[in-house]
Every structure is written in C-alpha cells, then in structure tokens.
GROMACS .gro file of C-alpha atoms in nm:
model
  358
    1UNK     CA    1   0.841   1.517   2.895
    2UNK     CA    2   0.472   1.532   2.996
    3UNK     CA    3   0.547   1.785   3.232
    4UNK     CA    4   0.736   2.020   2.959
    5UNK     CA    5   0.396   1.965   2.740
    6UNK     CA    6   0.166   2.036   3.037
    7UNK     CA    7   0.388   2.375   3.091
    8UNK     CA    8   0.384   2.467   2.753
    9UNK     CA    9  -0.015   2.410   2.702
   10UNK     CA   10  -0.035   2.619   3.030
   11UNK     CA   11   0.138   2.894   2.859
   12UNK     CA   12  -0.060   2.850   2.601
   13UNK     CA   13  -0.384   2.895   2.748
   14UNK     CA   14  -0.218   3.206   2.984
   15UNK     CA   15  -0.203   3.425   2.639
   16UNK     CA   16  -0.469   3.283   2.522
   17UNK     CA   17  -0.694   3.443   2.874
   18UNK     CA   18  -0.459   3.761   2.874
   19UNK     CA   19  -0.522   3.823   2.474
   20UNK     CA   20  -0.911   3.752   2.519
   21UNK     CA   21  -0.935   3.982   2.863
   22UNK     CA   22  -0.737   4.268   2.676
   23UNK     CA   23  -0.952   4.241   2.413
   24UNK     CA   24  -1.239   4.264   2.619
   25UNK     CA   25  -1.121   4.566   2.830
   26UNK     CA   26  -1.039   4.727   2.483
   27UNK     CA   27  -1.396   4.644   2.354
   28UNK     CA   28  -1.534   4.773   2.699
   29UNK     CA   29  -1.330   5.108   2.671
   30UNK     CA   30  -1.407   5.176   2.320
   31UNK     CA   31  -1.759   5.064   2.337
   32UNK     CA   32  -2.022   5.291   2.071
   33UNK     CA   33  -2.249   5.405   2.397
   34UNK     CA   34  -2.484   5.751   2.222
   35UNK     CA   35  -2.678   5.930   2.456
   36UNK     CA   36  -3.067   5.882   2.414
   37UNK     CA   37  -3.117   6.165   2.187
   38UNK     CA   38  -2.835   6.295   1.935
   39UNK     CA   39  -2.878   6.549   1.698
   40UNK     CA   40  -2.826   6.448   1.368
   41UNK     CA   41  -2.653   6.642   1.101
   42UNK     CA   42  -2.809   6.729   0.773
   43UNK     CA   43  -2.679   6.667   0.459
   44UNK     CA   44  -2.817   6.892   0.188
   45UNK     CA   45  -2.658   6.722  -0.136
   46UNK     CA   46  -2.994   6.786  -0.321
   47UNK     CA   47  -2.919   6.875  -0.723
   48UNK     CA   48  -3.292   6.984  -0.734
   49UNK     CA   49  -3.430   7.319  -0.522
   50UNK     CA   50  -3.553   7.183  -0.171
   51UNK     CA   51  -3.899   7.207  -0.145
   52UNK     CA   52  -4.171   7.078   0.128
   53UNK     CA   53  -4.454   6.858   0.083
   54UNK     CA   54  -4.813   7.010   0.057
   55UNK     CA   55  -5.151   6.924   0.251
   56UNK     CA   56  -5.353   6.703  -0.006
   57UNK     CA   57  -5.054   6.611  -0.178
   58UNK     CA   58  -4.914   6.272  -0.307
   59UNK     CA   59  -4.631   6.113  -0.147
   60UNK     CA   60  -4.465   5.810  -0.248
   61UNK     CA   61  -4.212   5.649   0.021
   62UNK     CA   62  -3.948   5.338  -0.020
   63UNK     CA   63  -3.795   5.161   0.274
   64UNK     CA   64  -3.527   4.934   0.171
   65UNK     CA   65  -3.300   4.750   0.401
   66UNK     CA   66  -3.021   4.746   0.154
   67UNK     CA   67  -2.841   4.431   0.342
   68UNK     CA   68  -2.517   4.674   0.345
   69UNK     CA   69  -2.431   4.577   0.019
   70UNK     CA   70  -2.342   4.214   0.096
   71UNK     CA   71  -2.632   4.021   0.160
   72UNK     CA   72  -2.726   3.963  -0.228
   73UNK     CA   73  -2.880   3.612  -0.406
   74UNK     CA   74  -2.566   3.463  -0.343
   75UNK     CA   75  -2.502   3.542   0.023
   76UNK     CA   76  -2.561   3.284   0.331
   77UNK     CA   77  -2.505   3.409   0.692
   78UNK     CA   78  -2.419   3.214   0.956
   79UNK     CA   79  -2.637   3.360   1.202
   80UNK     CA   80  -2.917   3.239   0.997
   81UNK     CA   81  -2.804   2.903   0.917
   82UNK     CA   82  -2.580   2.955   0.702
   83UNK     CA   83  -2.225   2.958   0.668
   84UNK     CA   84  -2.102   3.257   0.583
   85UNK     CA   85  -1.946   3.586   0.708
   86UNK     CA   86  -1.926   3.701   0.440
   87UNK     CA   87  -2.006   3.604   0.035
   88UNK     CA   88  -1.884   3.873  -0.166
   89UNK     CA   89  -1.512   4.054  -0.276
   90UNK     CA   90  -1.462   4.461  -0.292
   91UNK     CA   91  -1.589   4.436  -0.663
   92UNK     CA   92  -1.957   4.193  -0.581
   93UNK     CA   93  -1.997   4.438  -0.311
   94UNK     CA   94  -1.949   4.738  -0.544
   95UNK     CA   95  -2.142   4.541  -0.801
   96UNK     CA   96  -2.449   4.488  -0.567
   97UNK     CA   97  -2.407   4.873  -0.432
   98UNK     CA   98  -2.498   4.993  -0.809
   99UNK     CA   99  -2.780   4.726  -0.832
  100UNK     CA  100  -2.950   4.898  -0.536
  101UNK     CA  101  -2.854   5.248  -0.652
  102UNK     CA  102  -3.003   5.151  -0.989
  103UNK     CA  103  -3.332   5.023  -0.852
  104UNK     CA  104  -3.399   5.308  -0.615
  105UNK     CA  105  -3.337   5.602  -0.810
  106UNK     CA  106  -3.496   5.458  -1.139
  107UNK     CA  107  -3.777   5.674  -1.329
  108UNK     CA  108  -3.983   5.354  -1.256
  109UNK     CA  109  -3.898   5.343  -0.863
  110UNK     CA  110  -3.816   5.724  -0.800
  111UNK     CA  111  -3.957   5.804  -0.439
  112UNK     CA  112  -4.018   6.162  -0.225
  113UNK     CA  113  -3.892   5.968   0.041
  114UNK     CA  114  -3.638   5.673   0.090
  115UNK     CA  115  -3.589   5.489   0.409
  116UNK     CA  116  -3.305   5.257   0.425
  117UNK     CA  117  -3.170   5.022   0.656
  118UNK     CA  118  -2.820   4.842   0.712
  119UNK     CA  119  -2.591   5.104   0.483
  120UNK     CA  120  -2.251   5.083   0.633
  121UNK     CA  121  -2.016   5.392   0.599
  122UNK     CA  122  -1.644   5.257   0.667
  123UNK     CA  123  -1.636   4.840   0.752
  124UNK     CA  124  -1.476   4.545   0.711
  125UNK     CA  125  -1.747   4.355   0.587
  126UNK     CA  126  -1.782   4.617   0.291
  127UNK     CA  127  -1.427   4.680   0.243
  128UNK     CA  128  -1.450   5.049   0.361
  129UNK     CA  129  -1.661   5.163   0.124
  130UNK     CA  130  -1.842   5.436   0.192
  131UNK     CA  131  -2.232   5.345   0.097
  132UNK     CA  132  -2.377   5.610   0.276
  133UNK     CA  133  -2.254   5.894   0.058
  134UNK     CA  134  -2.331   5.703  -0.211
  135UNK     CA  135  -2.686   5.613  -0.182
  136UNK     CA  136  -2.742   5.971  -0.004
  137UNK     CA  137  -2.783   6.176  -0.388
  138UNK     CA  138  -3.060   6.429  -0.207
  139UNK     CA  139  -3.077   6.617   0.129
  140UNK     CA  140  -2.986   6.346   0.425
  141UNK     CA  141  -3.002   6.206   0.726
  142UNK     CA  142  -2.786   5.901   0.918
  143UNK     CA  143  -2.759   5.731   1.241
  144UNK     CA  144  -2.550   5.434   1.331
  145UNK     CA  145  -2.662   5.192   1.518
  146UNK     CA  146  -2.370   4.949   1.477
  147UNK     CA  147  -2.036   5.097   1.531
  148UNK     CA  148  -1.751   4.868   1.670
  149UNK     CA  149  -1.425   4.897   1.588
  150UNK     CA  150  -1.364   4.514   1.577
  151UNK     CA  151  -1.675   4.188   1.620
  152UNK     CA  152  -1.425   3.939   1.714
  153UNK     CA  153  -1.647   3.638   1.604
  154UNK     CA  154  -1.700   3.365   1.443
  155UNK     CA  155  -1.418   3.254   1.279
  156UNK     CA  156  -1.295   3.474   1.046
  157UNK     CA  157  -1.420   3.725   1.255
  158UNK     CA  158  -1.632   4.008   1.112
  159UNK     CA  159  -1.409   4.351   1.210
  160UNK     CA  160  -1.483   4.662   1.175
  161UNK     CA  161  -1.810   4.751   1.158
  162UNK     CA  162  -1.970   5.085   1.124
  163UNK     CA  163  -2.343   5.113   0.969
  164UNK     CA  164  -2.647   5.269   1.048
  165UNK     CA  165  -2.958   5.390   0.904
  166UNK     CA  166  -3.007   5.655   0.647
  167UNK     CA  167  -3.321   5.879   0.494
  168UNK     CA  168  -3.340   6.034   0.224
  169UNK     CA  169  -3.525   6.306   0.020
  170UNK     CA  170  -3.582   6.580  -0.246
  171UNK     CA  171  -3.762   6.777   0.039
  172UNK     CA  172  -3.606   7.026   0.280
  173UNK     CA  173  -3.517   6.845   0.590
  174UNK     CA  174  -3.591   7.088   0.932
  175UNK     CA  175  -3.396   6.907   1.146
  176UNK     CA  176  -3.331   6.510   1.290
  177UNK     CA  177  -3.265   6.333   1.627
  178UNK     CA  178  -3.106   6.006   1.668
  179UNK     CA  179  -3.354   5.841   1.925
  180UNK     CA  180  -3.135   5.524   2.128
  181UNK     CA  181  -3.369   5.167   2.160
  182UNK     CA  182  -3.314   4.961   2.471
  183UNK     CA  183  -3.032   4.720   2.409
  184UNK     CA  184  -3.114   4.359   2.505
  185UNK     CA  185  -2.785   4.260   2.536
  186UNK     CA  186  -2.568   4.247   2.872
  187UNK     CA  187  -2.174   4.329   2.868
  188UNK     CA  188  -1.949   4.185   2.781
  189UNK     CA  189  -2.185   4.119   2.426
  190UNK     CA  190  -2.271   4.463   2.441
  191UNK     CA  191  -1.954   4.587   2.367
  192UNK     CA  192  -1.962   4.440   2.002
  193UNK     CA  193  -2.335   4.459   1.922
  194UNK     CA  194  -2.595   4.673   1.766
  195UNK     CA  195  -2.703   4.947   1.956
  196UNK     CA  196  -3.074   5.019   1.734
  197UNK     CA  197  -3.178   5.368   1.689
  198UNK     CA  198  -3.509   5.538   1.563
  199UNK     CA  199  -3.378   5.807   1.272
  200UNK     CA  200  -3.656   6.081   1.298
  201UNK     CA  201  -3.624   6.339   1.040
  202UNK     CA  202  -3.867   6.667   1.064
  203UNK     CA  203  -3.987   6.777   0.708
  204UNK     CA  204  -4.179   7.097   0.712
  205UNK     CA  205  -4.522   7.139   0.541
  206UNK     CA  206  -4.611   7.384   0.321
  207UNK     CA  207  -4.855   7.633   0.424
  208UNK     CA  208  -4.891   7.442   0.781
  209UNK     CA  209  -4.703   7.478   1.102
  210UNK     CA  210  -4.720   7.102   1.158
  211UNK     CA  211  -4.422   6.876   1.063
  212UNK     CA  212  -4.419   6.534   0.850
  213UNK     CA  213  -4.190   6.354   1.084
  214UNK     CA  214  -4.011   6.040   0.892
  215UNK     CA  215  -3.918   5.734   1.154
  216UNK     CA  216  -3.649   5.519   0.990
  217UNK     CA  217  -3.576   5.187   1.211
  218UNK     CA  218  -3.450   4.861   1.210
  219UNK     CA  219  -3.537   4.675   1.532
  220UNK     CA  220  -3.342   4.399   1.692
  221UNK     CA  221  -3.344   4.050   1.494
  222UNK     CA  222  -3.091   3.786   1.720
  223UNK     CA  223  -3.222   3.852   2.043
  224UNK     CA  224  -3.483   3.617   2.243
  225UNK     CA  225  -3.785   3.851   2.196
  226UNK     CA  226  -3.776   4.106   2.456
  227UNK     CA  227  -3.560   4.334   2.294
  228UNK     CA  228  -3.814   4.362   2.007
  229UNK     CA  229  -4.077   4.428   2.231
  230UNK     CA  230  -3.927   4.688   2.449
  231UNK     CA  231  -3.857   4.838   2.098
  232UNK     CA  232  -4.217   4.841   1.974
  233UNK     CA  233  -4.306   4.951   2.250
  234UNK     CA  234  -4.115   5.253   2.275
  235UNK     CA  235  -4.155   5.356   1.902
  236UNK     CA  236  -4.555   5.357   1.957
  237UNK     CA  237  -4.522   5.596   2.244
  238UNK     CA  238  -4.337   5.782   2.031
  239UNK     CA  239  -4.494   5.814   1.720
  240UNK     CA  240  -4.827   5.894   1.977
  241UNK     CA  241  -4.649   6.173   2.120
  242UNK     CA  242  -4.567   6.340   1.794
  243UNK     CA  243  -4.914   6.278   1.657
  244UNK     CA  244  -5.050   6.452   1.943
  245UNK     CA  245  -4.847   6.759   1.857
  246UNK     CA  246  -5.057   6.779   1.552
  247UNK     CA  247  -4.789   6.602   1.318
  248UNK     CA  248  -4.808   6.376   1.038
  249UNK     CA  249  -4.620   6.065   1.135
  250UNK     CA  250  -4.468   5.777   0.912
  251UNK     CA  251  -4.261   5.513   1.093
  252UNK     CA  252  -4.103   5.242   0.864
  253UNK     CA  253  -3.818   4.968   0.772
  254UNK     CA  254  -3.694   4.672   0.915
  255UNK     CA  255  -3.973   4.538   1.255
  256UNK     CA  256  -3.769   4.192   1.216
  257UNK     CA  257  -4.140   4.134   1.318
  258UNK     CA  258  -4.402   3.922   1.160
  259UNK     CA  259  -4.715   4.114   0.990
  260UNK     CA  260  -5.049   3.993   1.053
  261UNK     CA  261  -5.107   3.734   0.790
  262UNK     CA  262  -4.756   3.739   0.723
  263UNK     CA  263  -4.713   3.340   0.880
  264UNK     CA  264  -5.032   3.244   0.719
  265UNK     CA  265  -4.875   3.322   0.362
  266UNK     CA  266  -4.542   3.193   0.430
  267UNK     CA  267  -4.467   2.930   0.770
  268UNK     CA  268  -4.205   2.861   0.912
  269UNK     CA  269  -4.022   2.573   0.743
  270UNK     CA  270  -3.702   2.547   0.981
  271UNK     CA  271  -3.833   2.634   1.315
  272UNK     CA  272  -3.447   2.553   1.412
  273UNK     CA  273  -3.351   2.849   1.225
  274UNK     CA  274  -3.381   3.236   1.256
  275UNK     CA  275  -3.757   3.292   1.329
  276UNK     CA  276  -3.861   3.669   1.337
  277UNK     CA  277  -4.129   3.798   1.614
  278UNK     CA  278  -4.518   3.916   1.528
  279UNK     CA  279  -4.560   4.209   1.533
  280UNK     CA  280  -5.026   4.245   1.631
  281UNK     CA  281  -5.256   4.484   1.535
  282UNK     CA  282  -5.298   4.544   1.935
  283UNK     CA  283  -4.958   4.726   1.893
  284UNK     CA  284  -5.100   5.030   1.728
  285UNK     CA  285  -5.241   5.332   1.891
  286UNK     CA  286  -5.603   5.409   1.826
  287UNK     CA  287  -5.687   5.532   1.469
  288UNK     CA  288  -5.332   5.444   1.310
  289UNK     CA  289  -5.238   5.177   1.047
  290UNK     CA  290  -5.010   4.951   0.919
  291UNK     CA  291  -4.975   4.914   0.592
  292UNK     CA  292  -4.741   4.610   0.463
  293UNK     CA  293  -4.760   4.378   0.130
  294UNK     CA  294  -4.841   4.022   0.170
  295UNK     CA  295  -4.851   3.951  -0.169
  296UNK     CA  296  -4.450   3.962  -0.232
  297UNK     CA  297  -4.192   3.852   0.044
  298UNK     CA  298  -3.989   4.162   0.181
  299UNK     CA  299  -3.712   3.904   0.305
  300UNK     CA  300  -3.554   3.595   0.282
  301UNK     CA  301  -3.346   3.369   0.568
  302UNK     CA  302  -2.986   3.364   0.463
  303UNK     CA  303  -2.943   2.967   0.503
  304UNK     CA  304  -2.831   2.944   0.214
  305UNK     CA  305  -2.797   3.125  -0.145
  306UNK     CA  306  -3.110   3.243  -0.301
  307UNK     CA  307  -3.259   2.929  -0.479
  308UNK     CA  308  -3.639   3.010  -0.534
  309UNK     CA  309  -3.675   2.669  -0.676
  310UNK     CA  310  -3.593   2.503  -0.330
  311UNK     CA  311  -3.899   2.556  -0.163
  312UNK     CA  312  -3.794   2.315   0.092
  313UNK     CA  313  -3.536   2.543   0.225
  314UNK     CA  314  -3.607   2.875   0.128
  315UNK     CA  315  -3.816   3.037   0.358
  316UNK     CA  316  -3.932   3.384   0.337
  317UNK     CA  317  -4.100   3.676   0.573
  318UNK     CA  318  -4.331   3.945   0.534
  319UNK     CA  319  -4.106   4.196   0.823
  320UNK     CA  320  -4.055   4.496   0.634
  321UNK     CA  321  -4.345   4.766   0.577
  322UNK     CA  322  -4.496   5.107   0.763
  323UNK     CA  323  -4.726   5.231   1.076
  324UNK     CA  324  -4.891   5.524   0.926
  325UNK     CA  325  -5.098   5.804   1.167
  326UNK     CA  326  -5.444   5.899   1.144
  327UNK     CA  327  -5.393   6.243   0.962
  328UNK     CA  328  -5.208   6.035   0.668
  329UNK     CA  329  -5.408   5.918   0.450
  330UNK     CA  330  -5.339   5.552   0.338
  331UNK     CA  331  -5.331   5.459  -0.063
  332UNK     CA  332  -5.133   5.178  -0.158
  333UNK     CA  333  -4.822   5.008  -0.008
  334UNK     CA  334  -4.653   4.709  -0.281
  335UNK     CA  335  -4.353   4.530  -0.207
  336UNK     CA  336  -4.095   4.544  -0.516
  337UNK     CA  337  -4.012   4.204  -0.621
  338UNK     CA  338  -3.634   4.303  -0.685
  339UNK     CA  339  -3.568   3.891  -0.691
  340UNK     CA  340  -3.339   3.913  -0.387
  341UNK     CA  341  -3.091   4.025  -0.617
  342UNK     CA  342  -2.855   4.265  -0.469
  343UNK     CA  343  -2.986   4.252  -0.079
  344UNK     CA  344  -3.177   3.977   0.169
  345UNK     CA  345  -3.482   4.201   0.171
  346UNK     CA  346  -3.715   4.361  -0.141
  347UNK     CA  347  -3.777   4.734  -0.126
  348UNK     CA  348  -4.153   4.831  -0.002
  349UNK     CA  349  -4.301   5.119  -0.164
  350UNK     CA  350  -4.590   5.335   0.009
  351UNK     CA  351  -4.851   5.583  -0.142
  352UNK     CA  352  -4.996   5.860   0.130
  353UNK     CA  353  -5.151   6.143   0.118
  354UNK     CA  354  -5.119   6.447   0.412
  355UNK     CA  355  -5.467   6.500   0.511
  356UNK     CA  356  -5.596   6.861   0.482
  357UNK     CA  357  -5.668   7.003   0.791
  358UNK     CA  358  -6.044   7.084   0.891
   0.00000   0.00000   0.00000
C-alpha cells in the first residue's frame, strides 16, 4: 500500500514538473521582448481641428496613473499587502472606467495634455475591455509595457495581461517612439513581467522648428531598487539629449519614487510593506525642475481598501508628478484630490508655459 501511494504522489509531482516546465518554455517562447526603439502609431481621433501649441502660450498637463481600471477605494493588492488579485467584476471595472473618464475630460479638469499610466487594452484583470480606446477621445499615442499572454501567479493567477501607457491631446502629434527601460528582472521572471517603456510623443510648435516632446513613464515599483535607478538614469540622459536639440521637454507619471519632502509629509508606517524609492534633486540635469504636490497624496498602498479614517494603516506617497526643462517655464503643479475613488493614485495637474525664444 505505501508503495502504491509513494507511486502515485510520484506521478503526481512528474505532471506537476512537466506542466510547470511547459509552461515555462511557452512563457519563454512567447515572451513580449520590443526592440529599444519602436515607432509608435498615431491615433488621430481628435473631434476638434489639430492644432500646435504656441511660444508664450499656456499649457495645462494631467498625468494620471489610472490603476487600469481596477485599483479603486475598494481594491487591496497582494503585492502590497494585501490580499487581492483582483477587487472588482466586468461592471465595478466599467463603473470605475467612467469615473476616470468623467474626471479627466470634465470642463473643471480639461487638459492640453494627458499622460496616463497603467490603461490596459485586452486583459484578464479588466475583463477585455478595451480602456485604451476609450480614454484616447483626441489624437493618441500608446506603448505597452506589460504584455503577457498569461502571469501564472498567485493563486488565482492574474492571466492575460496587456497594458501600457497612453498620451493624449487636442494638439497635432508629429510623430512617437516607444523607448525600452532596462528590465531588472532575470528569466525565467522575465517572461511574465513588465517590460517599462518611456512613451515620447513629438508635438510641433507653432511658428518654431523646435518640438515639445511629451515623456509618459511609469518606472519599475517591485523590484529591489536598481531597476529604478538604471531607469532614472536613463530617462535624464534622455530628456538632456533632446533639450540640447533645442526642444521643450516634459517628462511625467508614475517615478514609483519618493519626492523630496515627500517622506517628511507622509512616513512610512509599515516598513514591512511596499516602500517606493527617492527619487533627489541630484537626479536632475543642470537648470531643470521638478515640479510635484506635497500638499495632496498622489497614491495610496493597496493593503487594504481605502479607509482614510485608519491612519494606522493607510499610508500614502507623494510618487507621481513632472521633470520640466529649462526652456519651460514652471507655473503651478496641484495634485487632484479625486479621494482614491476610481484608481490607487490622484491625477496631478501641471501649468507651463513654452518660453519664447531670445
């Protein structure tokens, strides 16, 4: 008898290690692996006549990491703490989808520019639905940077996943490269992770031959800190290079990075739990600027469901905001205090003026 139970645990365990290498080889084969630089299509799905921005003009920006629909005040997330793949049904994600369409395009809200972060296209985790043609109403632009045909874990395991980042504008778009990030992660966790991206988008200037060029990013969050660095590192020597060109350079979204004063107006209460990086002022090339909001949190952990009256537990981060070049001139940047309602961040909202050449 115990050696018909120690056969069939045997057996067992063989499928178990043939199931888990095919999967792996299948991961491996059908692994999302872009080149460094993609071109990116343009959709022009404007209802207004494109224009382009003017020297001297006004321009007001939004960078929202929408939490692809899912992440609302009653999501947790297990990688944060909580428990959670994921908290919401086709309709709460459809629900939550409007909410963020509703406080972006508002008269009060309404933007030149939108930057936003963690829209999926076709997934599991959003039941398919396709948020990128929805929230892109003007010309746009969109870059995955998480596309896996099935994240095997935890336990139910996530699936399909495709999402990415996606800009957004009134404005004529010129043209837009998908830049690749360094991935911190080794195979085989490569196969199923996020592959970041910068989404630069070139918006030509009227009466200049210089371009406005529009960096939409989301840098790493679960790594151990070097992946965020390698990151920052390579989006300064970007946004340098295109500055030196004569351009006019804005680079926002998601740093998953600390602001200066950022830990000084909200510590860490768990440091068991999800801790973002800092993100120092030594990072900037000379003459630029970053301009962030400390006076409302642009993100909470997803330990548990939004309960602002549990300060013991709910713990938020000042990670979302903008690195502006010298040419732009700064005006105000306010974070909108959207009560964590349909996503885990609040949308930031930036002021700038194009400086007028000499």
């Amino acid at each position: 008898m115990a050696k018909k139970i120690l056969k069939i645990v045997l057996i067992i365990l063989g499928v178990i290690l043939v199931l888990a290498a095919g999967l792996i080889i299948w991961l491996s084969v059908t692994e999302f692996n872009p080149a460094d630089v993609t071109d990116v299509n343009i959709e022009t799905n404007s209802k207004e006549d494109s224009s382009s921005p003017s020297l001297g003009q006004e321009l007001t920006i939004i960078s929202w990491n929408t939490g692809y629909a899912g992440l609302g005040k009653d999501a947790d997330f297990f990688m944060d703490g909580g428990k959670n793949v994921s908290s919401y049904d086709k309709d709460g994600v459809t629900a939550n989808l409007l909410g963020i369409y509703n406080q972006l395009y508002s008269d009060e809200n309404k933007a030149d520019i939108y930057m936003l972060q963690e829209v999926d296209l076709d997934s599991s985790r959003t039941y398919g639905i396709n948020a990128r043609e929805y929230l892109g109403i003007y010309n746009s632009t969109y870059a995955l940077n998480y596309s896996c045909s099935f994240v095997p874990y935890p336990l139910p395991p996530i699936g399909k996943v495709n999402s990415g980042v996606l800009t957004n504008t009134a404005y004529s778009i010129d043209s837009a490269d998908r830049i690749s990030l360094p991935c911190p992660f080794d195979w085989p966790v490569s196969t199923a992770n996020l592959k970041r991206c910068l989404l630069v988008s070139y918006l030509p200037i009227d009466g200049s031959d210089k371009k406005l060029v529009i960096v939409n990013l989301h840098l790493e969050a679960y790594d151990d800190g070097e992946g965020k660095i390698a990151q920052t590192k390579q989006l300064r020597e970007f946004i340098q290079s295109e500055y030196e060109k004569g351009n006019y350079v804005i680079a926002g979204g998601d740093f998953n990075q600390t602001f200066p004063g950022g830990l000084d107006k909200y510590p860490t209460l768990n440091p068991d739990l999800w801790t973002p990086g800092t993100i120092t002022e030594d990072i900037m090339p000379e003459g630029w600027k970053m301009a962030y909001d400390l006076n409302v949190p642009s993100c909470r952990l997803l330990n548990q469901p939004f309960n602002p009256d549990d300060a013991e537990h709910t713990q938020y981060y000042i990670i979302d905001g903008f690195i502006i070049s010298p040419n732009v001139e700064f005006i105000s940047v306010n974070t909108i205090d959207a009560g964590f309602e349909f996503s885990d961040h609040n949308p930031v909202q930036l002021k700038v003026r194009l400086a007028e050449a000499d």
